[in-house]
Coordinates of C-alpha atoms (C1' of nucleotides) in Angstrom, one line a residue:
Chain A
M1 CA 235.3 79.5 110.4
S2 CA 231.1 79.8 110.7
H3 CA 229.7 82.9 111.8
Y4 CA 228.2 81.4 115.1
M5 CA 231.6 81.8 117.2
Q6 CA 232.1 85.7 117.2
N7 CA 228.9 86.8 119.4
R8 CA 229.5 84.6 122.3
S9 CA 229.9 87.1 124.8
M10 CA 226.4 88.4 124.2
L11 CA 223.8 89.5 126.7
D12 CA 222.6 86.5 129.1
F13 CA 220.8 85.1 132.1
R14 CA 223.5 86.6 134.0
T15 CA 223.6 90.6 132.5
D16 CA 220.5 91.8 132.0
P17 CA 219.8 94.2 134.7
S18 CA 216.0 94.2 133.8
T19 CA 213.1 92.7 135.7
P20 CA 210.2 91.9 133.6
A21 CA 206.9 93.1 135.2
G22 CA 205.2 90.7 137.3
L23 CA 208.1 88.9 138.7
P24 CA 209.0 89.2 142.8
Q25 CA 211.5 91.9 142.0
T26 CA 213.1 91.0 145.3
V27 CA 213.7 87.9 144.0
D28 CA 215.5 88.9 140.8
R29 CA 217.7 91.5 142.3
A30 CA 218.8 88.6 144.7
L31 CA 219.1 86.1 142.3
R32 CA 221.4 89.1 139.9
I33 CA 223.7 89.3 143.1
L34 CA 224.1 85.2 143.0
L35 CA 225.3 85.4 139.9
A36 CA 227.7 88.6 140.1
F37 CA 229.8 86.0 142.0
D38 CA 232.0 84.5 138.9
R39 CA 235.8 83.6 138.4
E40 CA 236.3 87.4 137.5
S41 CA 234.8 88.3 141.3
P42 CA 234.6 85.4 143.7
E43 CA 234.5 88.3 146.8
W44 CA 231.9 91.1 146.9
G45 CA 231.5 93.5 149.5
V46 CA 228.5 94.7 150.7
T47 CA 229.0 98.1 149.6
E48 CA 230.2 97.2 146.1
I49 CA 227.5 95.2 145.6
S50 CA 225.1 97.7 146.9
R51 CA 226.8 100.4 143.9
A52 CA 227.3 97.4 141.7
F53 CA 223.6 97.1 141.2
G54 CA 222.1 100.7 142.0
L55 CA 221.2 99.3 145.7
H56 CA 221.3 101.0 149.0
T57 CA 223.1 99.3 151.7
S58 CA 220.4 98.5 153.6
T59 CA 219.2 96.1 150.9
A60 CA 222.0 94.4 149.4
Q61 CA 222.8 93.6 153.4
R62 CA 219.9 91.8 153.5
L63 CA 219.9 90.5 150.4
L64 CA 223.0 89.5 151.0
A65 CA 222.4 87.7 154.0
A66 CA 219.0 86.2 152.4
L67 CA 221.7 84.2 150.5
T68 CA 223.8 83.3 153.3
H69 CA 221.0 81.7 155.2
R70 CA 220.4 79.5 152.1
G71 CA 223.7 78.9 152.0
F72 CA 224.0 80.4 148.5
L73 CA 226.9 82.7 149.7
V74 CA 229.1 82.2 153.1
R75 CA 230.7 85.1 154.6
D76 CA 234.1 85.5 156.7
D77 CA 233.8 87.1 159.6
S78 CA 237.2 88.5 159.6
S79 CA 237.0 90.5 156.4
R80 CA 233.0 90.5 156.4
R81 CA 232.9 89.8 152.2
Y82 CA 231.2 87.3 150.6
R83 CA 232.1 84.0 148.8
I84 CA 229.7 81.2 147.3
G85 CA 228.9 78.8 149.0
P86 CA 228.0 75.2 149.3
A87 CA 224.2 75.7 147.4
A88 CA 226.6 75.9 144.7
L89 CA 228.0 73.1 144.6
Y90 CA 224.7 71.7 146.0
L91 CA 222.5 72.3 142.8
G92 CA 225.7 71.6 140.5
R93 CA 225.4 68.0 141.8
V94 CA 221.6 68.1 140.9
W95 CA 222.6 69.1 137.5
D96 CA 224.2 66.5 136.8
Q97 CA 222.4 63.7 139.2
V98 CA 219.3 64.2 137.7
G99 CA 221.0 64.5 133.9
A100 CA 219.6 68.0 132.9
L101 CA 222.5 68.7 130.3
G102 CA 220.5 65.3 128.3
L103 CA 217.2 67.0 129.1
L104 CA 218.8 70.3 127.2
A105 CA 220.7 68.8 124.7
Q106 CA 219.6 65.4 123.6
P107 CA 217.1 66.3 121.2
V108 CA 219.2 69.4 119.3
L109 CA 221.1 65.9 118.7
D110 CA 218.4 63.8 117.7
E111 CA 217.7 66.2 114.9
L112 CA 221.1 66.2 113.9
A113 CA 221.1 62.4 113.5
A114 CA 218.1 62.4 111.4
F115 CA 219.3 65.1 109.4
T116 CA 222.9 63.5 108.5
G117 CA 221.9 59.8 109.6
Q118 CA 225.3 59.0 111.4
N119 CA 225.6 58.7 115.1
I120 CA 226.3 62.0 117.1
L121 CA 228.2 62.8 119.7
F122 CA 228.5 65.1 122.9
A123 CA 231.6 64.6 125.0
L124 CA 233.1 66.8 127.9
P125 CA 236.6 67.1 128.9
D126 CA 237.6 64.9 132.2
S127 CA 241.9 64.4 132.5
A128 CA 243.3 65.0 129.0
H129 CA 240.3 62.7 127.6
M130 CA 237.1 63.6 126.5
R131 CA 234.3 61.2 128.1
T132 CA 231.2 60.9 125.8
V133 CA 228.4 61.7 128.1
L134 CA 225.1 61.9 125.3
V135 CA 224.8 60.1 121.9
A136 CA 222.0 60.0 119.2
E137 CA 221.8 57.1 117.2
G138 CA 221.6 57.6 113.5
E139 CA 219.9 55.5 110.8
H140 CA 222.9 54.7 109.2
G141 CA 224.7 54.0 112.2
R142 CA 223.7 51.5 113.9
L143 CA 225.7 51.9 117.8
R144 CA 227.5 49.1 118.1
D145 CA 229.2 50.4 115.7
Y146 CA 231.4 53.3 116.8
P147 CA 230.1 55.4 119.9
M148 CA 229.0 54.7 123.9
V149 CA 228.1 57.0 126.5
N150 CA 230.9 57.0 129.0
E151 CA 234.0 56.2 126.5
L152 CA 237.1 57.9 126.5
Y153 CA 239.2 59.6 123.8
P154 CA 242.5 60.9 124.4
A155 CA 242.9 64.5 123.8
H156 CA 245.5 64.4 121.3
A157 CA 243.6 61.7 118.8
G158 CA 240.6 62.1 116.5
A159 CA 238.6 64.8 116.5
T160 CA 236.1 64.9 118.8
S161 CA 239.2 65.9 121.5
K162 CA 240.3 68.2 119.0
A163 CA 237.9 70.3 118.6
Y164 CA 237.6 70.9 121.7
Y165 CA 241.5 71.2 123.4
A166 CA 242.2 73.2 120.3
F167 CA 240.1 76.4 122.2
L168 CA 241.7 76.0 125.7
P169 CA 244.2 78.3 126.0
F170 CA 247.8 77.6 125.1
A171 CA 248.9 77.4 128.9
Q172 CA 246.4 75.1 129.7
R173 CA 246.8 72.5 126.6
K174 CA 250.6 72.6 127.5
R175 CA 250.3 71.8 130.7
L176 CA 248.3 68.2 129.4
F177 CA 251.0 67.3 126.9
I178 CA 254.1 67.9 128.6
D179 CA 256.0 64.8 130.4
R180 CA 254.0 62.7 128.5
P181 CA 254.4 60.7 125.2
L182 CA 251.5 60.8 122.8
A183 CA 250.4 57.8 122.5
R184 CA 250.2 55.8 118.8
F185 CA 246.9 54.5 117.6
T186 CA 246.9 54.3 114.1
A187 CA 249.3 55.3 111.7
N188 CA 247.3 58.5 111.6
T189 CA 247.8 59.5 115.1
A190 CA 249.7 63.0 115.8
T191 CA 252.9 61.8 118.3
D192 CA 255.1 64.7 118.1
L193 CA 254.2 67.8 119.6
G194 CA 254.3 70.8 116.6
R195 CA 252.8 68.8 114.6
L196 CA 249.6 68.5 117.5
E197 CA 250.4 72.5 117.6
R198 CA 249.7 72.6 114.0
Q199 CA 246.7 70.7 114.1
F200 CA 245.5 72.7 116.9
A201 CA 246.0 75.9 114.9
Q202 CA 244.1 74.8 111.5
V203 CA 241.2 73.7 113.7
R204 CA 241.0 77.4 115.7
A205 CA 241.2 78.9 111.8
R206 CA 238.4 76.5 110.9
G207 CA 236.4 76.5 113.9
W208 CA 235.8 72.5 112.9
A209 CA 237.8 69.7 113.2
Y210 CA 237.8 67.3 110.6
T211 CA 240.1 63.4 111.2
E212 CA 240.3 60.1 109.9
G213 CA 241.2 57.0 111.4
E214 CA 243.8 58.8 114.2
Y215 CA 242.0 56.7 117.1
D216 CA 239.7 54.1 115.3
E217 CA 241.6 53.1 112.4
G218 CA 238.6 53.0 110.4
V219 CA 236.5 55.5 111.6
A220 CA 236.3 59.0 110.6
T221 CA 235.2 62.1 112.3
L222 CA 233.7 65.7 112.0
A223 CA 233.5 68.3 115.2
V224 CA 232.9 71.2 116.7
P225 CA 233.6 72.6 120.1
V226 CA 230.4 74.1 122.3
F227 CA 230.8 77.4 124.2
L228 CA 229.1 77.7 127.2
R229 CA 229.9 81.8 127.6
E230 CA 233.9 82.3 126.5
E231 CA 235.4 79.0 127.4
P232 CA 235.0 75.7 125.3
Y233 CA 232.9 73.5 127.3
A234 CA 232.0 70.4 125.4
S235 CA 232.6 69.0 122.1
L236 CA 229.9 67.6 119.8
S237 CA 230.2 65.3 117.0
V238 CA 229.4 63.3 113.5
G239 CA 231.0 60.1 113.5
W240 CA 230.8 57.6 110.6
P241 CA 232.8 54.5 109.0
K242 CA 235.4 55.4 106.6
E243 CA 234.4 52.9 103.9
R244 CA 230.9 54.9 103.6
L245 CA 233.0 58.2 102.8
G246 CA 230.7 58.6 99.9
E247 CA 228.7 61.9 101.6
H248 CA 231.1 65.4 101.5
P249 CA 232.4 65.6 105.2
S250 CA 232.1 69.3 104.5
D251 CA 228.3 69.5 104.3
W252 CA 227.2 69.0 107.9
V253 CA 229.4 71.7 109.1
D254 CA 227.1 74.4 109.1
A255 CA 224.7 71.6 110.6
L256 CA 227.1 71.1 113.4
C257 CA 228.2 74.6 114.0
S258 CA 223.8 75.8 114.0
A259 CA 223.6 73.0 116.7
S260 CA 226.6 73.9 118.7
E261 CA 225.5 77.3 118.8
R262 CA 222.3 76.2 119.5
I263 CA 223.0 74.0 122.9
S264 CA 225.6 77.1 123.8
L265 CA 222.0 79.1 123.9
R266 CA 220.0 76.9 125.8
L267 CA 223.3 76.9 127.9
T268 CA 223.2 80.0 128.6
H269 CA 219.8 80.5 129.1
R270 CA 218.6 82.1 125.9
G271 CA 216.8 80.8 123.1
R272 CA 214.8 77.8 123.2
Chain F
M1 CA 232.0 53.2 164.5
S2 CA 232.7 56.8 165.6
H3 CA 229.0 58.6 166.5
Y4 CA 229.6 60.9 164.1
M5 CA 228.3 59.0 161.1
Q6 CA 224.2 58.5 162.9
N7 CA 222.5 62.0 162.1
R8 CA 223.8 63.0 158.7
S9 CA 220.5 63.6 157.5
M10 CA 220.0 66.5 160.5
L11 CA 218.3 69.9 159.5
D12 CA 219.8 71.4 157.3
F13 CA 219.7 75.0 154.9
R14 CA 217.3 72.5 151.9
T15 CA 214.8 71.9 154.5
D16 CA 214.8 74.6 157.5
P17 CA 211.3 76.0 157.1
S18 CA 211.7 79.2 158.7
T19 CA 212.2 82.9 157.2
P20 CA 215.0 84.8 160.1
A21 CA 213.8 88.1 161.4
G22 CA 214.6 91.1 158.8
L23 CA 215.7 88.8 156.1
P24 CA 213.4 89.6 152.5
Q25 CA 211.0 86.7 153.5
T26 CA 210.1 86.7 149.6
V27 CA 213.4 85.7 148.9
D28 CA 214.0 82.6 151.1
R29 CA 210.7 81.0 149.4
A30 CA 212.3 81.7 146.3
L31 CA 215.7 80.1 147.1
R32 CA 214.0 77.5 149.3
I33 CA 211.9 77.0 146.4
L34 CA 214.8 76.0 144.4
L35 CA 216.7 73.7 146.8
A36 CA 213.5 71.7 146.8
F37 CA 214.9 70.6 142.9
D38 CA 216.9 67.8 143.7
R39 CA 217.4 64.0 142.2
E40 CA 214.1 62.1 144.2
S41 CA 211.7 65.1 143.0
P42 CA 213.5 67.0 140.1
E43 CA 210.3 68.1 138.4
W44 CA 207.9 70.5 140.1
G45 CA 204.5 71.8 139.1
V46 CA 202.7 75.1 140.7
T47 CA 200.6 72.8 142.6
E48 CA 202.4 71.2 143.9
I49 CA 204.5 73.6 144.9
S50 CA 202.5 75.2 146.3
R51 CA 200.5 72.8 148.6
A52 CA 204.2 71.9 149.5
F53 CA 205.7 75.4 151.3
G54 CA 202.0 76.4 152.1
L55 CA 201.9 79.2 149.1
H56 CA 198.9 80.8 147.2
T57 CA 199.3 79.0 143.9
S58 CA 199.5 82.9 142.4
T59 CA 202.8 83.1 144.4
A60 CA 204.4 79.8 144.1
Q61 CA 203.4 80.4 140.3
R62 CA 205.3 84.1 140.3
L63 CA 208.1 83.0 142.2
L64 CA 209.1 79.7 140.1
A65 CA 208.8 82.4 136.5
A66 CA 211.5 84.7 139.0
L67 CA 213.8 82.1 139.2
T68 CA 212.8 80.9 135.6
H69 CA 213.7 84.4 134.7
R70 CA 217.2 84.2 135.5
G71 CA 218.3 80.3 134.1
F72 CA 218.1 78.4 137.9
L73 CA 214.6 76.4 136.8
V74 CA 213.6 75.5 133.2
R75 CA 210.0 75.4 132.4
D76 CA 209.0 72.5 129.8
D77 CA 206.1 74.1 127.7
S78 CA 204.6 71.3 127.3
S79 CA 204.1 69.9 130.5
R80 CA 204.5 72.9 132.5
R81 CA 206.3 71.7 134.7
Y82 CA 209.7 73.3 136.3
R83 CA 213.0 71.7 136.3
I84 CA 216.7 72.4 137.4
G85 CA 217.9 75.0 134.7
P86 CA 221.7 75.5 133.3
A87 CA 222.4 78.3 136.4
A88 CA 223.1 75.5 138.4
L89 CA 225.8 73.8 136.4
Y90 CA 227.2 77.6 136.2
L91 CA 227.0 77.9 139.7
G92 CA 228.7 75.0 139.9
R93 CA 231.7 75.8 137.9
V94 CA 231.9 78.3 139.4
W95 CA 232.3 77.1 142.7
D96 CA 234.9 74.9 141.1
Q97 CA 236.9 77.4 139.8
V98 CA 237.7 79.7 142.5
G99 CA 238.5 76.5 144.5
A100 CA 235.6 77.5 146.8
L101 CA 236.1 73.9 148.5
G102 CA 239.4 74.6 149.5
L103 CA 238.3 77.9 151.6
L104 CA 235.7 75.8 153.1
A105 CA 238.4 72.6 154.0
Q106 CA 242.0 73.8 154.5
P107 CA 241.6 75.1 157.5
V108 CA 240.1 72.2 158.8
L109 CA 243.0 69.7 157.0
D110 CA 245.6 72.3 158.6
E111 CA 244.4 71.8 162.1
L112 CA 244.6 67.7 161.7
A113 CA 248.1 68.0 159.8
A114 CA 249.1 69.9 162.9
F115 CA 247.6 67.8 165.5
T116 CA 249.2 64.4 164.1
G117 CA 252.0 66.3 162.9
Q118 CA 251.7 63.7 159.1
N119 CA 250.5 64.7 155.9
I120 CA 246.4 64.4 155.5
L121 CA 244.6 64.3 152.1
F122 CA 241.5 65.1 150.8
A123 CA 240.6 63.3 147.6
L124 CA 237.2 62.6 145.2
P125 CA 236.3 60.0 143.6
D126 CA 236.6 60.2 139.7
S127 CA 235.8 57.5 137.4
A128 CA 237.1 54.1 139.4
H129 CA 239.5 56.5 140.9
M130 CA 240.5 59.2 144.0
R131 CA 242.0 62.4 142.8
T132 CA 243.3 64.1 145.9
V133 CA 242.2 67.6 145.5
L134 CA 244.0 69.0 148.6
V135 CA 246.8 68.1 150.9
A136 CA 248.1 69.6 154.2
E137 CA 251.3 69.1 154.9
G138 CA 252.9 67.8 158.8
E139 CA 256.1 68.7 160.4
H140 CA 257.0 65.0 160.1
G141 CA 256.2 64.3 156.7
R142 CA 257.5 66.3 154.0
L143 CA 255.2 66.6 151.0
R144 CA 258.2 64.9 148.7
D145 CA 257.4 61.7 151.1
Y146 CA 253.6 61.0 149.5
P147 CA 251.1 63.0 148.4
M148 CA 250.7 65.6 145.5
V149 CA 247.3 67.2 144.9
N150 CA 245.4 65.7 141.5
E151 CA 247.3 62.4 142.0
L152 CA 245.1 59.3 141.4
Y153 CA 244.7 56.6 143.4
P154 CA 242.9 53.0 142.2
A155 CA 239.4 52.4 143.7
H156 CA 240.8 49.3 145.0
A157 CA 243.7 49.8 146.8
G158 CA 244.8 52.2 149.5
A159 CA 242.5 53.5 152.2
T160 CA 242.0 56.7 150.7
S161 CA 240.0 55.0 148.1
K162 CA 238.2 52.4 150.4
A163 CA 236.7 54.5 153.2
Y164 CA 235.0 56.3 150.0
Y165 CA 234.5 53.3 148.0
A166 CA 233.2 51.7 151.0
F167 CA 229.6 53.6 151.1
L168 CA 228.8 53.5 147.5
P169 CA 225.5 51.3 146.6
F170 CA 226.6 48.2 145.8
A171 CA 225.6 48.3 142.6
Q172 CA 227.5 51.4 141.9
R173 CA 230.3 49.8 143.4
K174 CA 229.9 46.8 141.6
R175 CA 230.1 48.9 138.0
L176 CA 233.3 49.7 138.2
F177 CA 235.2 46.3 139.0
I178 CA 233.3 44.1 136.8
D179 CA 235.3 43.2 133.3
R180 CA 238.4 45.3 134.9
P181 CA 241.3 43.4 136.5
L182 CA 241.9 44.5 139.9
A183 CA 245.6 45.4 138.9
R184 CA 248.7 44.5 141.7
F185 CA 250.9 47.1 142.6
T186 CA 252.0 45.4 146.3
A187 CA 252.0 42.0 147.6
N188 CA 249.5 43.5 149.8
T189 CA 247.4 44.5 146.7
A190 CA 243.4 42.6 147.5
T191 CA 243.2 41.5 143.7
D192 CA 240.6 38.9 144.5
L193 CA 236.8 40.7 143.8
G194 CA 235.7 38.6 147.6
R195 CA 238.8 39.1 149.4
L196 CA 238.0 42.9 148.5
E197 CA 234.2 43.2 148.8
R198 CA 234.7 41.8 152.9
Q199 CA 237.9 44.5 153.4
F200 CA 234.2 47.4 152.1
A201 CA 232.5 45.3 154.9
Q202 CA 235.1 45.7 157.7
V203 CA 235.5 49.4 156.3
R204 CA 231.6 50.2 156.8
A205 CA 231.5 48.3 159.9
R206 CA 233.9 50.3 161.7
G207 CA 233.4 53.8 160.0
W208 CA 237.5 54.3 158.8
A209 CA 239.9 52.1 156.6
Y210 CA 243.3 51.7 157.7
T211 CA 246.0 49.9 155.1
E212 CA 249.6 49.1 154.6
G213 CA 251.3 49.5 151.8
E214 CA 248.7 48.2 149.8
Y215 CA 249.1 50.6 146.9
D216 CA 252.5 52.4 147.8
E217 CA 255.0 50.1 148.7
G218 CA 255.9 51.8 152.3
V219 CA 253.4 53.9 153.2
A220 CA 250.5 53.6 156.1
T221 CA 247.3 54.9 155.4
L222 CA 244.4 55.5 157.6
A223 CA 241.2 57.0 155.9
V224 CA 237.4 58.2 156.7
P225 CA 235.0 59.4 153.6
V226 CA 233.2 62.8 154.0
F227 CA 229.6 62.9 153.6
L228 CA 227.5 65.2 151.9
R229 CA 224.3 64.7 153.2
E230 CA 223.5 60.9 153.1
E231 CA 225.8 60.0 150.4
P232 CA 229.8 60.1 150.5
Y233 CA 231.3 62.4 148.8
A234 CA 235.3 62.3 149.5
S235 CA 237.6 61.0 151.3
L236 CA 240.0 62.3 154.4
S237 CA 243.0 60.8 155.0
V238 CA 246.5 61.0 157.0
G239 CA 249.3 58.7 155.4
W240 CA 253.2 58.3 157.2
P241 CA 256.1 56.4 156.2
K242 CA 255.4 52.8 157.2
E243 CA 259.2 52.4 159.5
R244 CA 257.8 55.2 161.8
L245 CA 254.7 53.6 163.0
G246 CA 255.6 54.5 166.8
E247 CA 251.9 56.4 166.7
H248 CA 249.1 54.1 167.1
P249 CA 247.0 54.6 164.6
S250 CA 243.7 54.2 165.9
D251 CA 244.9 57.2 168.5
W252 CA 244.0 59.6 165.1
V253 CA 240.8 57.7 164.3
D254 CA 238.5 60.5 166.4
A255 CA 240.5 63.3 165.0
L256 CA 239.9 62.2 161.5
C257 CA 236.3 61.8 162.4
S258 CA 235.7 64.9 163.6
A259 CA 237.2 66.2 161.0
S260 CA 235.2 64.9 158.3
E261 CA 232.2 65.7 160.6
R262 CA 232.7 69.5 160.5
I263 CA 233.8 69.6 157.4
S264 CA 230.4 68.0 156.2
L265 CA 228.7 70.0 158.1
R266 CA 230.5 73.0 156.0
L267 CA 229.2 71.3 153.0
T268 CA 225.2 71.7 154.2
H269 CA 226.0 75.0 155.2
R270 CA 225.3 73.7 159.3
G271 CA 228.3 74.4 161.9
R272 CA 231.1 76.6 161.2
Chain L
dC1 C1' 182.7 64.9 121.1
dT2 C1' 181.3 67.4 125.2
dC3 C1' 181.3 68.1 129.8
dC4 C1' 183.7 67.6 134.5
dT5 C1' 187.4 68.8 137.2
dA6 C1' 192.3 70.1 137.9
dT7 C1' 195.3 73.8 137.2
dT8 C1' 197.7 77.4 136.0
dT9 C1' 197.2 82.3 134.3
dT10 C1' 196.5 87.0 134.7
dG11 C1' 194.3 91.2 136.8
dC12 C1' 193.1 94.3 140.7
dA13 C1' 192.6 96.2 145.2
dT14 C1' 194.4 95.5 149.9
dA15 C1' 198.0 95.7 153.4
dT16 C1' 201.9 93.0 154.1
dA17 C1' 206.5 93.2 153.9
dG18 C1' 210.8 95.2 151.3
dT19 C1' 213.0 99.6 151.0
dG20 C1' 215.5 104.1 152.0
dG21 C1' 216.6 107.0 155.3
dG22 C1' 220.0 108.2 159.1
dA23 C1' 222.0 107.5 163.4
dC24 C1' 225.4 104.0 165.4
dA25 C1' 229.0 100.6 165.7
dT26 C1' 233.0 98.7 163.6
dT27 C1' 237.5 98.5 161.1
dC28 C1' 240.9 100.3 158.4
dT29 C1' 244.3 104.5 156.9
dT30 C1' 247.0 107.7 157.5
Chain K
dA1 C1' 244.7 109.6 167.7
dA2 C1' 241.4 111.2 164.5
dG3 C1' 238.9 110.4 160.1
dA4 C1' 236.8 107.7 156.3
dA5 C1' 234.9 103.9 154.7
dT6 C1' 232.4 100.1 155.3
dG7 C1' 229.0 97.5 157.6
dT8 C1' 224.6 97.2 160.8
dC9 C1' 220.1 98.9 163.3
dC10 C1' 215.8 100.7 163.8
dC11 C1' 212.2 102.8 162.0
dA12 C1' 208.4 105.1 158.9
dC13 C1' 206.6 105.3 154.9
dT14 C1' 205.0 103.3 150.7
dA15 C1' 206.3 100.4 147.1
dT16 C1' 205.2 96.0 146.2
dA17 C1' 204.4 91.5 146.6
dT18 C1' 200.3 89.0 148.2
dG19 C1' 195.8 86.7 148.1
dC20 C1' 191.5 86.7 145.8
dA21 C1' 188.6 85.6 142.1
dA22 C1' 187.0 84.6 137.6
dA23 C1' 189.2 83.2 132.9
dA24 C1' 191.7 80.1 130.6
dT25 C1' 194.0 76.0 129.2
dA26 C1' 195.1 71.4 129.7
dG27 C1' 193.4 67.1 130.8
dG28 C1' 189.9 62.9 131.9
dA29 C1' 185.6 59.9 131.6
dG30 C1' 181.6 58.4 129.9

DNA sequence: CTCCTATTTTGCATATAGTGGGACATTCTT
DNA sequence: AAGAATGTCCCACTATATGCAAAATAGGAG
């Protein structure tokens, strides 16, 4: 297991308490407050915020009101507590619509494609599948050979899916596979839940997934997860036609891992 | 066509230029600047921002830097222009993870369910389908009769899908239906592209969709679109078993439309 | 290549504008 | 009903964001 997965919970833009000199401190405080609304603590009162950030209640109250005025928070009038507001939905849609993910990650994929010479794939989970959202073409792999944007791969077949779903909490993964038979695509597809779970365990132990023709008969794939803070977020993979097996796949593990980490860093607004 | 669809582009939290007295103006400026990054203008320079908001370049520069420092924007060093940052992705995920949509919309659905006595459904588009994300149970409709959360309905069958897909730009809708045969679910399912497109046109003209047993044989559905700013965002519908047809469906059109509008208002941070 | 223009960045003095203290109001507890 | 905790409002003060001006950098034209 490569080293990069240890420090996923480092300091990032959410938790760093310092306001760099010269920047409007009021704005920075407001943004830090906004980022405090997460899954673990989705609701905050004025006093809680003031304590958590060492501010006067008066100040906290005004900052919360300012965030609320633009829809970043909403206030429940009966409980007087604040929650995340519709501007969060709006920003998330803008992120998608302008293809911001691509602007951040594509350069990393392109480097990988140049390094390996093979096609690179970036895929996001989508209802018990992985959906390719970014691709980079390597010199030895014409895109027609293999992946296109917006293709779907089932959760139980192929390294791309395995690298992601292996790191989902067991309860969530289980829910995906009960009541649905595991379709067989090739002779290598695991159609037995026990065997599949053992494969996932191996992927977790190694930190990467390698499959040969589990979904597409002639294709070998090497994949690693991409993390967003503590959670698996996406999957990054190299794919190549099996007959060109020459290169030893483990040669690319390090490159994939370091690319995955760079993307993670960018997605949490650390490293460039 | 009911009246509510006229004023979709009213003033909302994004465009209102006034900072209410007592609120920290710096914060409000920063948030307004952040909201200026949308699909139409995804990139801004310091001067552009300063002109658009009537600020000194110096001020604009510091506010942009503050937003960047917390990951809400990213700066392209070569062009010195700013784009939306990964904090937008983060906030969007928080919005989803804490079920903020439900907190905003569920009360409206519950009222509708009480008013109509039937089951109410709120569905979001999901790769050529509609996925139910919120339901409310009416006294005459046990949930078992009809909808559950997380069910999928194909884009070409049933009022729930029609109300949404009718308002997609033609080019986008077309892409969903080419190369895929339209599956037939019942005798009423439209499997011909021309006929389907005429149905969409009718939905647009009326502002609502009504179908009987196009997907589930025994079910009648009345649905309206929910808009987010200018774009269709979701679908809101009443469903009931056809044998209880007694009530005239058009009685519920107004209630559905006004509920849809209330949800829209909340999603753009106007009305309560 | 050099000059010119447009844009961005930095430093600093000023006064605007955010802050914290505290009083008042409200809600929840016991 | 009394007390505790939380939220809101108002005001004086000075911390802090601002505008100015100059320097630095980039881009375009000749």
